[in-house]
Amino acid sequence: MAKRVGQKTLVFEHAPQIVSFASVGGKMEGEGPLANGFTILTEDDKLGQDSWEKAESCLQASAISHALKSARLQAEQINLHLGGDLLNQCIATNFAMRNYPIPLTGLYGACSTFALALGMGALAVDAGGFDYISTAASSHFCSAEKQFRFPLEYGGQPTPTAQRTATAAGAVILAPNETPETQGICVSAAVFGHVLDYGVSDPNEMGAAMAPAAFDTIAQFLRDTQTAPQDYDLILTGDLGAIGSRLLLELANRDNLVLRDVHRDCGLLLYDIQKQDAGAGGSGIGCSAAVLCASILPQMRDGKLKRVLFVGTGALLSAITPLQGENIPAIAHAALLENRTHQ
Amino acid sequence: MAKRVGQKTLVFEHAPQIVSFASVGGKMEGEGPLANGFTILTEDDKLGQDSWEKAESCLQASAISHALKSARLQAEQINLHLGGDLLNQCIATNFAMRNYPIPLTGLYGACSTFALALGMGALAVDAGGFDYISTAASSHFCSAEKQFRFPLEYGGQPTPTAQRTATAAGAVILAPNETPETQGICVSAAVFGHVLDYGVSDPNEMGAAMAPAAFDTIAQFLRDTQTAPQDYDLILTGDLGAIGSRLLLELANRDNLVLRDVHRDCGLLLYDIQKQDAGAGGSGIGCSAAVLCASILPQMRDGKLKRVLFVGTGALLSAITPLQGENIPAIAHAALLENRTHQ
C-alpha cells in the first residue's frame, strides 16, 4: 500500500524493487563520458531502419529486451508496461510495444516521462496484482529535430541555450519486494508534479522553463518528508542542462536550500558538452532514462550511491504552441531510489 | 489492494467509487440523441478562443470544473489527475491542467485513453494514499482534422468508412469507497490491453483496425472472470463505429461469443449518423468520455444499468506513420463499472 506523507509525497510501504535495468545509446552517446555504462551502443543511429521514427522504436524495444534478458524474464511474465516518448502520438513506444504481448499504459510527460513511469510503476506494484512491471522511455536526436525544429538536411544552427536531444533509451523492471531477484535497489517514494507556467516562451530556453517545476517538486518532497538536501547522496534532475541547472540552484538558494553539493543533471552527465558540442547539455526523454540506467543505477547497485532523488522535468509544448504565442509550461515528477542493503 | 484474476484482469477489492462526472459537448453533439444528458453544451466550437487547440483545452478544463462542482470539491482536494487527448504532445490536457494545482499523470492511448484513465485511476485509488483522483479526456473535430487530415478550409471529403472526431470532453472523479459521497457506482475491475497489429493500414478504416483489439480485451476479461456476455447489462466499446462494431460481432461469433444483444458503441450513440452525416460514427477520445458521462453513468446512477464493461479502443498512428507505410496497430483497455446499490 501507498501512504501519503505531508501534502503530496507518496511513500510505498513495501517499496517495489528494481530487478533489472538496461540502457541503449547512439553514436554520440557512445563517445561521451558514460559510454562504458551503457548496456549496448550503436554506431548506426538508424539501427538499420528506413526512418528515424522506426529507429527510435528499435532503440526502445532493444532497451526492454535487454532489461528482460538481464532479469532472465520472458515478456509473457510482465503484467504491465509503462512507457512513453516525445514523438507525436507516442509512436516510438506504441510501435515498439507491437513486439511484446505486455499490457501497455502509454504515458506522456515530455522529458519527465521516465520518472513518471517509475513513480506510477511503483504505485501499481504497491497496489498488488502484478508480478513484474516494466518501464521504458526513449528519444532520438533525428526524429526530434525533424518533428520539433527543422529537417536535418537544412542544417539549422542551435542557439547556445538549446539542449541536444539524446539518441537513447532506458528500461527498468520493477517487482514487489518479496521476489528473490532483488538487487537491493527500490523505489521507496514518489511525488507527482503539477503543471507550472512561469511565462518562459522561448523553445530554445527549455531549461529555464523547467527549472521552476524542478524546484517546486524538490521543495515539496523535502517539506513533505521533513528532510534536507544533505540527506541524499544525489538529487538528479533530467534534464535542465547548464542554464536550467543554474536557475534551479538560484531558486533553491532563495529558499535557503543549498542544492549545489548534491545536485547533478542528466543533461550535463551524458555528454562532455564542450568537447562534444552539445549546447547547454542533453535532453529528450531518453537522456534521463539512459543516464539513470547507464550510470546511476549501476552506482547504486555497487553501493556507491544509496539515496537518490530522481527528478524528471518536462517542457509541455508541441511544435505549434510557441507559434500560437503560448508559453512553455513545465512539470516535474520525482521518484526516490534507495539501496537499502548498503545502508 | 488489487488482485489479479485469471491472466490479466485486475479486481479492485475496495472498488473505487465514482463520486461525480461531467460532460461537455460542441454544437453537433448538442444536436444529437444524447444532447439532454450533457452537463454543458456549447454553440461556439471555438469556445471564445483564437485556436482550435485552445478551444479543446477549454472543453477539457470545463469538464473537470463541472465534475469538481458536482462533487462539491475544490481542485486542491484532488491528489492526482489522469488524462489525455489526441493532440501532438497532449497539449489539450497539459494546457488545460495549467488551471489546476493538481498533480498530473499524462496518459496516451489514442481513443482508449478515457478507459485507461479510469483503470489506472482505480488502481491508484486502490493502492492508497489518495483522497480523490480526477480523470478527463477530450477531442475536438477541428483540432483533429487539422492535425491528422486536412486544413478545414480545404473542405476534404471523408470516405463513408471514416469516423467523425467528436468535439467533446468527459471527466470523472474517483475516491476510495469509504467516502460518504458515493453515488453507488464503482470501478470494480480493469484489463489493460496490449498492442495488436492485424495488418490494417488505411487511416479511413480505423474501426477495422481497432475491432480485433476490442475483441481480444473483451474475450480476455470474460475468460479471466469466467463470465458470459449476458452477465452484463452493457458491453460498451468506444469507438469502433458502424464498421468496427460489425467486425467485433463477427470476431466474437467465430469464438462462440454472442455480443449482439449486449454490445453498443459510443461512436454510434453520440450521433444520429444518418441524419447528422457522421460517416461511420463518432470517434476521438472525447467521444467515449462524453458518451460515458452524458448517457451511461446517468443511467447507472438511476439504476437502469447495473454492470457495464467499458472498453476503450485506440488506433495507434500518427499523421506520418501511414505515409511511412506502417500498419495501424490498436489497443483496447476495459474498466468494469458497477452500481452495487441497485443489485
PDB file of C-alpha atoms in Angstrom, chain B residues 67-340:
ATOM      1  CA  ALA B  67     -17.094  17.407 -12.170  1.00  0.00           C
ATOM      2  CA  LEU B  68     -15.439  19.217  -9.244  1.00  0.00           C
ATOM      3  CA  LYS B  69     -18.523  21.407  -8.779  1.00  0.00           C
ATOM      4  CA  SER B  70     -20.857  18.411  -8.889  1.00  0.00           C
ATOM      5  CA  ALA B  71     -18.813  16.699  -6.148  1.00  0.00           C
ATOM      6  CA  ARG B  72     -18.569  19.983  -4.197  1.00  0.00           C
ATOM      7  CA  LEU B  73     -14.797  19.660  -4.227  1.00  0.00           C
ATOM      8  CA  GLN B  74     -12.041  22.228  -4.646  1.00  0.00           C
ATOM      9  CA  ALA B  75      -9.183  21.430  -7.042  1.00  0.00           C
ATOM     10  CA  GLU B  76      -6.836  21.478  -4.025  1.00  0.00           C
ATOM     11  CA  GLN B  77      -8.626  18.399  -2.638  1.00  0.00           C
ATOM     12  CA  ILE B  78      -7.724  16.279  -5.677  1.00  0.00           C
ATOM     13  CA  ASN B  79      -4.468  14.350  -5.188  1.00  0.00           C
ATOM     14  CA  LEU B  80      -3.896  13.172  -8.744  1.00  0.00           C
ATOM     15  CA  HIS B  81      -5.286  13.761 -12.215  1.00  0.00           C
ATOM     16  CA  LEU B  82      -5.059  11.245 -15.056  1.00  0.00           C
ATOM     17  CA  GLY B  83      -5.916  12.443 -18.520  1.00  0.00           C
ATOM     18  CA  GLY B  84      -5.055  12.770 -22.148  1.00  0.00           C
ATOM     19  CA  ASP B  85      -6.039  13.778 -25.643  1.00  0.00           C
ATOM     20  CA  LEU B  86      -5.105  13.210 -29.290  1.00  0.00           C
ATOM     21  CA  LEU B  87      -3.130  16.354 -29.975  1.00  0.00           C
ATOM     22  CA  ASN B  88       0.632  16.216 -30.521  1.00  0.00           C
ATOM     23  CA  GLN B  89       2.361  16.114 -27.116  1.00  0.00           C
ATOM     24  CA  CYS B  90      -1.070  16.013 -25.440  1.00  0.00           C
ATOM     25  CA  ILE B  91      -1.255  19.806 -25.349  1.00  0.00           C
ATOM     26  CA  ALA B  92      -5.033  19.966 -24.775  1.00  0.00           C
ATOM     27  CA  THR B  93      -4.515  18.174 -21.461  1.00  0.00           C
ATOM     28  CA  ASN B  94      -1.254  19.827 -20.461  1.00  0.00           C
ATOM     29  CA  PHE B  95      -2.550  23.336 -21.145  1.00  0.00           C
ATOM     30  CA  ALA B  96      -5.925  22.627 -19.503  1.00  0.00           C
ATOM     31  CA  MET B  97      -4.097  21.486 -16.385  1.00  0.00           C
ATOM     32  CA  ARG B  98      -2.324  24.848 -16.051  1.00  0.00           C
ATOM     33  CA  ASN B  99      -5.561  25.952 -14.419  1.00  0.00           C
ATOM     34  CA  TYR B 100      -5.379  23.408 -11.601  1.00  0.00           C
ATOM     35  CA  PRO B 101      -2.811  22.755  -8.855  1.00  0.00           C
ATOM     36  CA  ILE B 102      -3.411  19.008  -9.275  1.00  0.00           C
ATOM     37  CA  PRO B 103      -0.531  16.535  -9.761  1.00  0.00           C
ATOM     38  CA  LEU B 104      -0.817  15.277 -13.333  1.00  0.00           C
ATOM     39  CA  THR B 105      -0.152  11.896 -14.886  1.00  0.00           C
ATOM     40  CA  GLY B 106      -0.435  12.380 -18.638  1.00  0.00           C
ATOM     41  CA  LEU B 107      -1.721   9.323 -20.485  1.00  0.00           C
ATOM     42  CA  TYR B 108      -1.713   8.424 -24.155  1.00  0.00           C
ATOM     43  CA  GLY B 109      -3.751   5.533 -25.525  1.00  0.00           C
ATOM     44  CA  ALA B 110      -5.400   7.250 -28.501  1.00  0.00           C
ATOM     45  CA  CYS B 111      -9.197   6.797 -28.193  1.00  0.00           C
ATOM     46  CA  SER B 112      -8.739   4.223 -25.405  1.00  0.00           C
ATOM     47  CA  THR B 113      -7.383   6.947 -23.111  1.00  0.00           C
ATOM     48  CA  PHE B 114     -10.513   7.516 -21.017  1.00  0.00           C
ATOM     49  CA  ALA B 115     -10.909   3.800 -20.245  1.00  0.00           C
ATOM     50  CA  LEU B 116      -7.183   3.702 -19.471  1.00  0.00           C
ATOM     51  CA  ALA B 117      -7.570   6.686 -17.140  1.00  0.00           C
ATOM     52  CA  LEU B 118     -10.451   5.023 -15.280  1.00  0.00           C
ATOM     53  CA  GLY B 119      -8.493   1.752 -14.959  1.00  0.00           C
ATOM     54  CA  MET B 120      -5.258   3.410 -13.832  1.00  0.00           C
ATOM     55  CA  GLY B 121      -7.197   5.797 -11.609  1.00  0.00           C
ATOM     56  CA  ALA B 122      -8.988   2.932  -9.869  1.00  0.00           C
ATOM     57  CA  LEU B 123      -5.673   1.088  -9.458  1.00  0.00           C
ATOM     58  CA  ALA B 124      -4.088   4.188  -7.916  1.00  0.00           C
ATOM     59  CA  VAL B 125      -7.051   4.752  -5.560  1.00  0.00           C
ATOM     60  CA  ASP B 126      -6.813   1.106  -4.520  1.00  0.00           C
ATOM     61  CA  ALA B 127      -3.069   1.483  -3.827  1.00  0.00           C
ATOM     62  CA  GLY B 128      -3.907   4.007  -1.123  1.00  0.00           C
ATOM     63  CA  GLY B 129      -2.641   7.484  -0.358  1.00  0.00           C
ATOM     64  CA  PHE B 130      -5.305   9.357  -2.317  1.00  0.00           C
ATOM     65  CA  ASP B 131      -8.494  11.066  -1.146  1.00  0.00           C
ATOM     66  CA  TYR B 132      -9.674  11.904  -4.666  1.00  0.00           C
ATOM     67  CA  ILE B 133      -8.381  11.233  -8.159  1.00  0.00           C
ATOM     68  CA  SER B 134      -9.782  13.015 -11.201  1.00  0.00           C
ATOM     69  CA  THR B 135      -9.734  11.784 -14.788  1.00  0.00           C
ATOM     70  CA  ALA B 136     -10.557  13.572 -18.023  1.00  0.00           C
ATOM     71  CA  ALA B 137     -10.161  13.284 -21.766  1.00  0.00           C
ATOM     72  CA  SER B 138     -11.099  15.347 -24.786  1.00  0.00           C
ATOM     73  CA  SER B 139     -11.085  15.606 -28.536  1.00  0.00           C
ATOM     74  CA  HIS B 140     -12.114  18.325 -30.958  1.00  0.00           C
ATOM     75  CA  PHE B 141     -13.220  17.818 -34.560  1.00  0.00           C
ATOM     76  CA  CYS B 142     -11.365  20.864 -35.823  1.00  0.00           C
ATOM     77  CA  SER B 143      -8.043  20.359 -33.999  1.00  0.00           C
ATOM     78  CA  ALA B 144      -8.031  16.691 -35.062  1.00  0.00           C
ATOM     79  CA  GLU B 145      -8.894  17.348 -38.723  1.00  0.00           C
ATOM     80  CA  LYS B 146      -6.189  19.987 -38.928  1.00  0.00           C
ATOM     81  CA  GLN B 147      -3.587  17.725 -37.318  1.00  0.00           C
ATOM     82  CA  PHE B 148      -4.395  14.325 -38.804  1.00  0.00           C
ATOM     83  CA  ARG B 149      -6.077  15.081 -42.126  1.00  0.00           C
ATOM     84  CA  PHE B 150      -6.514  18.369 -43.961  1.00  0.00           C
ATOM     85  CA  PRO B 151      -6.964  22.040 -43.068  1.00  0.00           C
ATOM     86  CA  LEU B 152     -10.709  22.628 -42.614  1.00  0.00           C
ATOM     87  CA  GLU B 153     -10.619  25.303 -45.306  1.00  0.00           C
ATOM     88  CA  TYR B 154      -9.644  22.654 -47.865  1.00  0.00           C
ATOM     89  CA  GLY B 155     -13.060  21.043 -47.495  1.00  0.00           C
ATOM     90  CA  GLY B 156     -11.766  17.463 -47.782  1.00  0.00           C
ATOM     91  CA  GLN B 157     -14.456  14.791 -48.191  1.00  0.00           C
ATOM     92  CA  PRO B 158     -14.346  11.888 -45.754  1.00  0.00           C
ATOM     93  CA  THR B 159     -14.842   8.321 -47.006  1.00  0.00           C
ATOM     94  CA  PRO B 160     -18.052   6.595 -45.801  1.00  0.00           C
ATOM     95  CA  THR B 161     -15.867   4.339 -43.605  1.00  0.00           C
ATOM     96  CA  ALA B 162     -14.286   7.298 -41.811  1.00  0.00           C
ATOM     97  CA  GLN B 163     -15.453   8.267 -38.342  1.00  0.00           C
ATOM     98  CA  ARG B 164     -16.087  11.809 -37.149  1.00  0.00           C
ATOM     99  CA  THR B 165     -13.946  13.108 -34.294  1.00  0.00           C
ATOM    100  CA  ALA B 166     -16.226  14.319 -31.507  1.00  0.00           C
ATOM    101  CA  THR B 167     -15.943  17.811 -30.100  1.00  0.00           C
ATOM    102  CA  ALA B 168     -16.424  16.716 -26.543  1.00  0.00           C
ATOM    103  CA  ALA B 169     -14.853  16.017 -23.181  1.00  0.00           C
ATOM    104  CA  GLY B 170     -15.705  13.971 -20.124  1.00  0.00           C
ATOM    105  CA  ALA B 171     -14.424  13.923 -16.564  1.00  0.00           C
ATOM    106  CA  VAL B 172     -14.887  11.509 -13.664  1.00  0.00           C
ATOM    107  CA  ILE B 173     -13.784  11.872 -10.050  1.00  0.00           C
ATOM    108  CA  LEU B 174     -12.860   8.718  -8.140  1.00  0.00           C
ATOM    109  CA  ALA B 175     -12.457   8.143  -4.424  1.00  0.00           C
ATOM    110  CA  PRO B 176     -11.812   5.253  -2.056  1.00  0.00           C
ATOM    111  CA  ASN B 177     -15.073   3.521  -1.266  1.00  0.00           C
ATOM    112  CA  GLU B 178     -15.094   4.602   2.387  1.00  0.00           C
ATOM    113  CA  THR B 179     -16.064   8.160   1.472  1.00  0.00           C
ATOM    114  CA  PRO B 180     -19.686   9.127   2.056  1.00  0.00           C
ATOM    115  CA  GLU B 181     -20.159  10.834  -1.307  1.00  0.00           C
ATOM    116  CA  THR B 182     -20.693   7.583  -3.173  1.00  0.00           C
ATOM    117  CA  GLN B 183     -23.428   7.515  -5.786  1.00  0.00           C
ATOM    118  CA  GLY B 184     -23.197   3.775  -5.790  1.00  0.00           C
ATOM    119  CA  ILE B 185     -21.189   3.455  -9.000  1.00  0.00           C
ATOM    120  CA  CYS B 186     -17.759   1.906  -8.671  1.00  0.00           C
ATOM    121  CA  VAL B 187     -14.898   0.730 -10.860  1.00  0.00           C
ATOM    122  CA  SER B 188     -14.587  -2.875  -9.766  1.00  0.00           C
ATOM    123  CA  ALA B 189     -12.136  -4.357 -12.289  1.00  0.00           C
ATOM    124  CA  ALA B 190      -9.891  -3.448 -15.201  1.00  0.00           C
ATOM    125  CA  VAL B 191      -7.978  -5.084 -18.032  1.00  0.00           C
ATOM    126  CA  PHE B 192      -5.116  -3.253 -19.676  1.00  0.00           C
ATOM    127  CA  GLY B 193      -4.706  -4.303 -23.299  1.00  0.00           C
ATOM    128  CA  HIS B 194      -1.584  -4.918 -25.330  1.00  0.00           C
ATOM    129  CA  VAL B 195      -0.730  -3.617 -28.805  1.00  0.00           C
ATOM    130  CA  LEU B 196      -2.215  -5.694 -31.623  1.00  0.00           C
ATOM    131  CA  ASP B 197      -1.393  -5.307 -35.305  1.00  0.00           C
ATOM    132  CA  TYR B 198      -3.810  -7.042 -37.658  1.00  0.00           C
ATOM    133  CA  GLY B 199      -2.351  -5.509 -40.800  1.00  0.00           C
ATOM    134  CA  VAL B 200      -4.998  -2.831 -41.386  1.00  0.00           C
ATOM    135  CA  SER B 201      -3.263   0.163 -42.934  1.00  0.00           C
ATOM    136  CA  ASP B 202      -5.999   2.541 -44.140  1.00  0.00           C
ATOM    137  CA  PRO B 203      -6.412   5.504 -41.758  1.00  0.00           C
ATOM    138  CA  ASN B 204     -10.002   5.829 -43.019  1.00  0.00           C
ATOM    139  CA  GLU B 205     -10.738   2.342 -41.680  1.00  0.00           C
ATOM    140  CA  MET B 206      -9.842   2.795 -38.045  1.00  0.00           C
ATOM    141  CA  GLY B 207     -12.861   0.842 -36.824  1.00  0.00           C
ATOM    142  CA  ALA B 208     -11.478  -2.191 -38.656  1.00  0.00           C
ATOM    143  CA  ALA B 209      -8.039  -1.624 -37.145  1.00  0.00           C
ATOM    144  CA  MET B 210      -9.465  -1.466 -33.615  1.00  0.00           C
ATOM    145  CA  ALA B 211     -12.067  -4.280 -33.693  1.00  0.00           C
ATOM    146  CA  PRO B 212      -9.522  -7.095 -33.087  1.00  0.00           C
ATOM    147  CA  ALA B 213      -8.103  -5.257 -30.073  1.00  0.00           C
ATOM    148  CA  ALA B 214     -11.605  -4.734 -28.659  1.00  0.00           C
ATOM    149  CA  PHE B 215     -12.390  -8.405 -29.145  1.00  0.00           C
ATOM    150  CA  ASP B 216      -9.107  -9.502 -27.569  1.00  0.00           C
ATOM    151  CA  THR B 217      -9.686  -7.431 -24.430  1.00  0.00           C
ATOM    152  CA  ILE B 218     -13.370  -8.412 -24.067  1.00  0.00           C
ATOM    153  CA  ALA B 219     -12.579 -12.129 -24.564  1.00  0.00           C
ATOM    154  CA  GLN B 220      -9.675 -11.885 -22.095  1.00  0.00           C
ATOM    155  CA  PHE B 221     -11.927 -10.293 -19.474  1.00  0.00           C
ATOM    156  CA  LEU B 222     -14.702 -12.866 -19.914  1.00  0.00           C
ATOM    157  CA  ARG B 223     -12.195 -15.764 -19.716  1.00  0.00           C
ATOM    158  CA  ASP B 224     -10.434 -14.301 -16.695  1.00  0.00           C
ATOM    159  CA  THR B 225     -13.647 -13.662 -14.781  1.00  0.00           C
ATOM    160  CA  GLN B 226     -15.401 -16.823 -16.045  1.00  0.00           C
ATOM    161  CA  THR B 227     -18.401 -14.780 -17.067  1.00  0.00           C
ATOM    162  CA  ALA B 228     -20.507 -14.543 -20.231  1.00  0.00           C
ATOM    163  CA  PRO B 229     -21.769 -11.516 -22.192  1.00  0.00           C
ATOM    164  CA  GLN B 230     -25.254 -11.927 -20.713  1.00  0.00           C
ATOM    165  CA  ASP B 231     -23.802 -11.308 -17.241  1.00  0.00           C
ATOM    166  CA  TYR B 232     -23.502  -7.643 -18.249  1.00  0.00           C
ATOM    167  CA  ASP B 233     -26.173  -5.073 -18.975  1.00  0.00           C
ATOM    168  CA  LEU B 234     -23.896  -3.451 -21.492  1.00  0.00           C
ATOM    169  CA  ILE B 235     -20.542  -4.038 -23.159  1.00  0.00           C
ATOM    170  CA  LEU B 236     -19.720  -0.568 -24.404  1.00  0.00           C
ATOM    171  CA  THR B 237     -16.923  -0.022 -26.908  1.00  0.00           C
ATOM    172  CA  GLY B 238     -15.535   3.399 -27.724  1.00  0.00           C
ATOM    173  CA  ASP B 239     -15.232   3.915 -30.625  1.00  0.00           C
ATOM    174  CA  LEU B 240     -15.491   1.265 -33.309  1.00  0.00           C
ATOM    175  CA  GLY B 241     -18.220   2.957 -35.335  1.00  0.00           C
ATOM    176  CA  ALA B 242     -20.514   1.041 -37.678  1.00  0.00           C
ATOM    177  CA  ILE B 243     -17.852  -0.996 -39.468  1.00  0.00           C
ATOM    178  CA  GLY B 244     -15.695  -1.836 -36.485  1.00  0.00           C
ATOM    179  CA  SER B 245     -18.766  -2.827 -34.471  1.00  0.00           C
ATOM    180  CA  ARG B 246     -19.864  -5.258 -37.181  1.00  0.00           C
ATOM    181  CA  LEU B 247     -16.367  -6.751 -37.290  1.00  0.00           C
ATOM    182  CA  LEU B 248     -16.307  -7.101 -33.499  1.00  0.00           C
ATOM    183  CA  LEU B 249     -19.561  -9.088 -33.572  1.00  0.00           C
ATOM    184  CA  GLU B 250     -18.164 -11.310 -36.349  1.00  0.00           C
ATOM    185  CA  LEU B 251     -14.923 -11.966 -34.482  1.00  0.00           C
ATOM    186  CA  ALA B 252     -16.916 -12.778 -31.339  1.00  0.00           C
ATOM    187  CA  ASN B 253     -19.269 -15.102 -33.242  1.00  0.00           C
ATOM    188  CA  ARG B 254     -16.294 -17.109 -34.501  1.00  0.00           C
ATOM    189  CA  ASP B 255     -15.385 -17.649 -30.867  1.00  0.00           C
ATOM    190  CA  ASN B 256     -18.994 -18.554 -29.953  1.00  0.00           C
ATOM    191  CA  LEU B 257     -19.445 -15.322 -28.031  1.00  0.00           C
ATOM    192  CA  VAL B 258     -22.757 -13.643 -28.826  1.00  0.00           C
ATOM    193  CA  LEU B 259     -22.295  -9.942 -28.145  1.00  0.00           C
ATOM    194  CA  ARG B 260     -25.125  -8.625 -30.317  1.00  0.00           C
ATOM    195  CA  ASP B 261     -27.706  -8.067 -27.573  1.00  0.00           C
ATOM    196  CA  VAL B 262     -25.364  -6.543 -25.058  1.00  0.00           C
ATOM    197  CA  HIS B 263     -22.937  -4.573 -27.229  1.00  0.00           C
ATOM    198  CA  ARG B 264     -23.255  -0.859 -28.016  1.00  0.00           C
ATOM    199  CA  ASP B 265     -20.627   1.514 -29.370  1.00  0.00           C
ATOM    200  CA  CYS B 266     -20.081   5.095 -28.217  1.00  0.00           C
ATOM    201  CA  GLY B 267     -19.458   6.166 -31.816  1.00  0.00           C
ATOM    202  CA  LEU B 268     -22.973   5.015 -32.755  1.00  0.00           C
ATOM    203  CA  LEU B 269     -24.647   6.537 -29.684  1.00  0.00           C
ATOM    204  CA  LEU B 270     -23.301  10.082 -29.843  1.00  0.00           C
ATOM    205  CA  TYR B 271     -24.789  10.996 -33.221  1.00  0.00           C
ATOM    206  CA  ASP B 272     -27.746  10.037 -35.362  1.00  0.00           C
ATOM    207  CA  ILE B 273     -25.244   9.064 -38.027  1.00  0.00           C
ATOM    208  CA  GLN B 274     -27.709   9.180 -40.937  1.00  0.00           C
ATOM    209  CA  LYS B 275     -29.380  12.478 -40.126  1.00  0.00           C
ATOM    210  CA  GLN B 276     -26.223  14.140 -38.878  1.00  0.00           C
ATOM    211  CA  ASP B 277     -23.973  12.895 -41.700  1.00  0.00           C
ATOM    212  CA  ALA B 278     -21.477  11.425 -39.232  1.00  0.00           C
ATOM    213  CA  GLY B 279     -19.928   8.820 -41.553  1.00  0.00           C
ATOM    214  CA  ALA B 280     -19.374   5.525 -39.774  1.00  0.00           C
ATOM    215  CA  GLY B 281     -19.985   7.179 -36.385  1.00  0.00           C
ATOM    216  CA  GLY B 282     -18.194   9.269 -33.803  1.00  0.00           C
ATOM    217  CA  SER B 283     -14.633   8.823 -32.647  1.00  0.00           C
ATOM    218  CA  GLY B 284     -11.938  10.723 -30.795  1.00  0.00           C
ATOM    219  CA  ILE B 285     -11.050  10.394 -27.129  1.00  0.00           C
ATOM    220  CA  GLY B 286     -13.833  12.800 -26.194  1.00  0.00           C
ATOM    221  CA  CYS B 287     -16.477  10.611 -27.823  1.00  0.00           C
ATOM    222  CA  SER B 288     -16.279   7.712 -25.371  1.00  0.00           C
ATOM    223  CA  ALA B 289     -15.556  10.050 -22.458  1.00  0.00           C
ATOM    224  CA  ALA B 290     -18.647  12.137 -23.222  1.00  0.00           C
ATOM    225  CA  VAL B 291     -20.972   9.210 -24.019  1.00  0.00           C
ATOM    226  CA  LEU B 292     -19.980   7.564 -20.742  1.00  0.00           C
ATOM    227  CA  CYS B 293     -20.530  10.743 -18.734  1.00  0.00           C
ATOM    228  CA  ALA B 294     -23.599  12.064 -20.600  1.00  0.00           C
ATOM    229  CA  SER B 295     -25.533   8.838 -21.023  1.00  0.00           C
ATOM    230  CA  ILE B 296     -24.152   5.682 -19.410  1.00  0.00           C
ATOM    231  CA  LEU B 297     -23.185   6.929 -15.940  1.00  0.00           C
ATOM    232  CA  PRO B 298     -26.530   8.775 -15.526  1.00  0.00           C
ATOM    233  CA  GLN B 299     -28.344   5.523 -16.413  1.00  0.00           C
ATOM    234  CA  MET B 300     -26.170   3.662 -13.917  1.00  0.00           C
ATOM    235  CA  ARG B 301     -26.847   6.270 -11.227  1.00  0.00           C
ATOM    236  CA  ASP B 302     -30.584   5.795 -11.814  1.00  0.00           C
ATOM    237  CA  GLY B 303     -30.257   2.009 -11.597  1.00  0.00           C
ATOM    238  CA  LYS B 304     -31.239   1.436 -15.242  1.00  0.00           C
ATOM    239  CA  LEU B 305     -27.848  -0.136 -15.908  1.00  0.00           C
ATOM    240  CA  LYS B 306     -26.046  -2.112 -13.238  1.00  0.00           C
ATOM    241  CA  ARG B 307     -22.997  -3.772 -14.777  1.00  0.00           C
ATOM    242  CA  VAL B 308     -21.239  -2.103 -17.690  1.00  0.00           C
ATOM    243  CA  LEU B 309     -17.968  -3.232 -19.245  1.00  0.00           C
ATOM    244  CA  PHE B 310     -16.496  -0.061 -20.756  1.00  0.00           C
ATOM    245  CA  VAL B 311     -13.943  -0.903 -23.447  1.00  0.00           C
ATOM    246  CA  GLY B 312     -11.921   1.993 -24.853  1.00  0.00           C
ATOM    247  CA  THR B 313     -10.271   1.299 -28.185  1.00  0.00           C
ATOM    248  CA  GLY B 314      -7.318   3.192 -29.606  1.00  0.00           C
ATOM    249  CA  ALA B 315      -5.816   3.268 -33.100  1.00  0.00           C
ATOM    250  CA  LEU B 316      -2.084   3.794 -32.718  1.00  0.00           C
ATOM    251  CA  LEU B 317      -0.956   6.014 -35.543  1.00  0.00           C
ATOM    252  CA  SER B 318       0.324   9.498 -36.151  1.00  0.00           C
ATOM    253  CA  ALA B 319      -0.101  11.649 -39.244  1.00  0.00           C
ATOM    254  CA  ILE B 320       3.177  10.286 -40.645  1.00  0.00           C
ATOM    255  CA  THR B 321       3.029   6.556 -39.855  1.00  0.00           C
ATOM    256  CA  PRO B 322       0.633   5.700 -42.739  1.00  0.00           C
ATOM    257  CA  LEU B 323       2.825   7.796 -45.062  1.00  0.00           C
ATOM    258  CA  GLN B 324       5.793   5.673 -43.965  1.00  0.00           C
ATOM    259  CA  GLY B 325       3.902   2.525 -44.980  1.00  0.00           C
ATOM    260  CA  GLU B 326       3.121   1.407 -41.453  1.00  0.00           C
ATOM    261  CA  ASN B 327       0.061  -0.558 -40.413  1.00  0.00           C
ATOM    262  CA  ILE B 328      -2.261   0.805 -37.745  1.00  0.00           C
ATOM    263  CA  PRO B 329      -1.791  -1.208 -34.559  1.00  0.00           C
ATOM    264  CA  ALA B 330      -4.528  -0.909 -31.946  1.00  0.00           C
ATOM    265  CA  ILE B 331      -5.097  -1.305 -28.234  1.00  0.00           C
ATOM    266  CA  ALA B 332      -8.157  -1.711 -26.006  1.00  0.00           C
ATOM    267  CA  HIS B 333      -8.450  -1.145 -22.271  1.00  0.00           C
ATOM    268  CA  ALA B 334     -11.502  -2.129 -20.242  1.00  0.00           C
ATOM    269  CA  ALA B 335     -12.978  -0.955 -16.945  1.00  0.00           C
ATOM    270  CA  LEU B 336     -15.874  -2.748 -15.254  1.00  0.00           C
ATOM    271  CA  LEU B 337     -18.383  -0.273 -13.834  1.00  0.00           C
ATOM    272  CA  GLU B 338     -20.993  -1.495 -11.362  1.00  0.00           C
ATOM    273  CA  ASN B 339     -23.776   0.087  -9.382  1.00  0.00           C
ATOM    274  CA  ARG B 340     -23.898  -2.133  -6.350  1.00  0.00           C
TER     275      ARG B 340
END
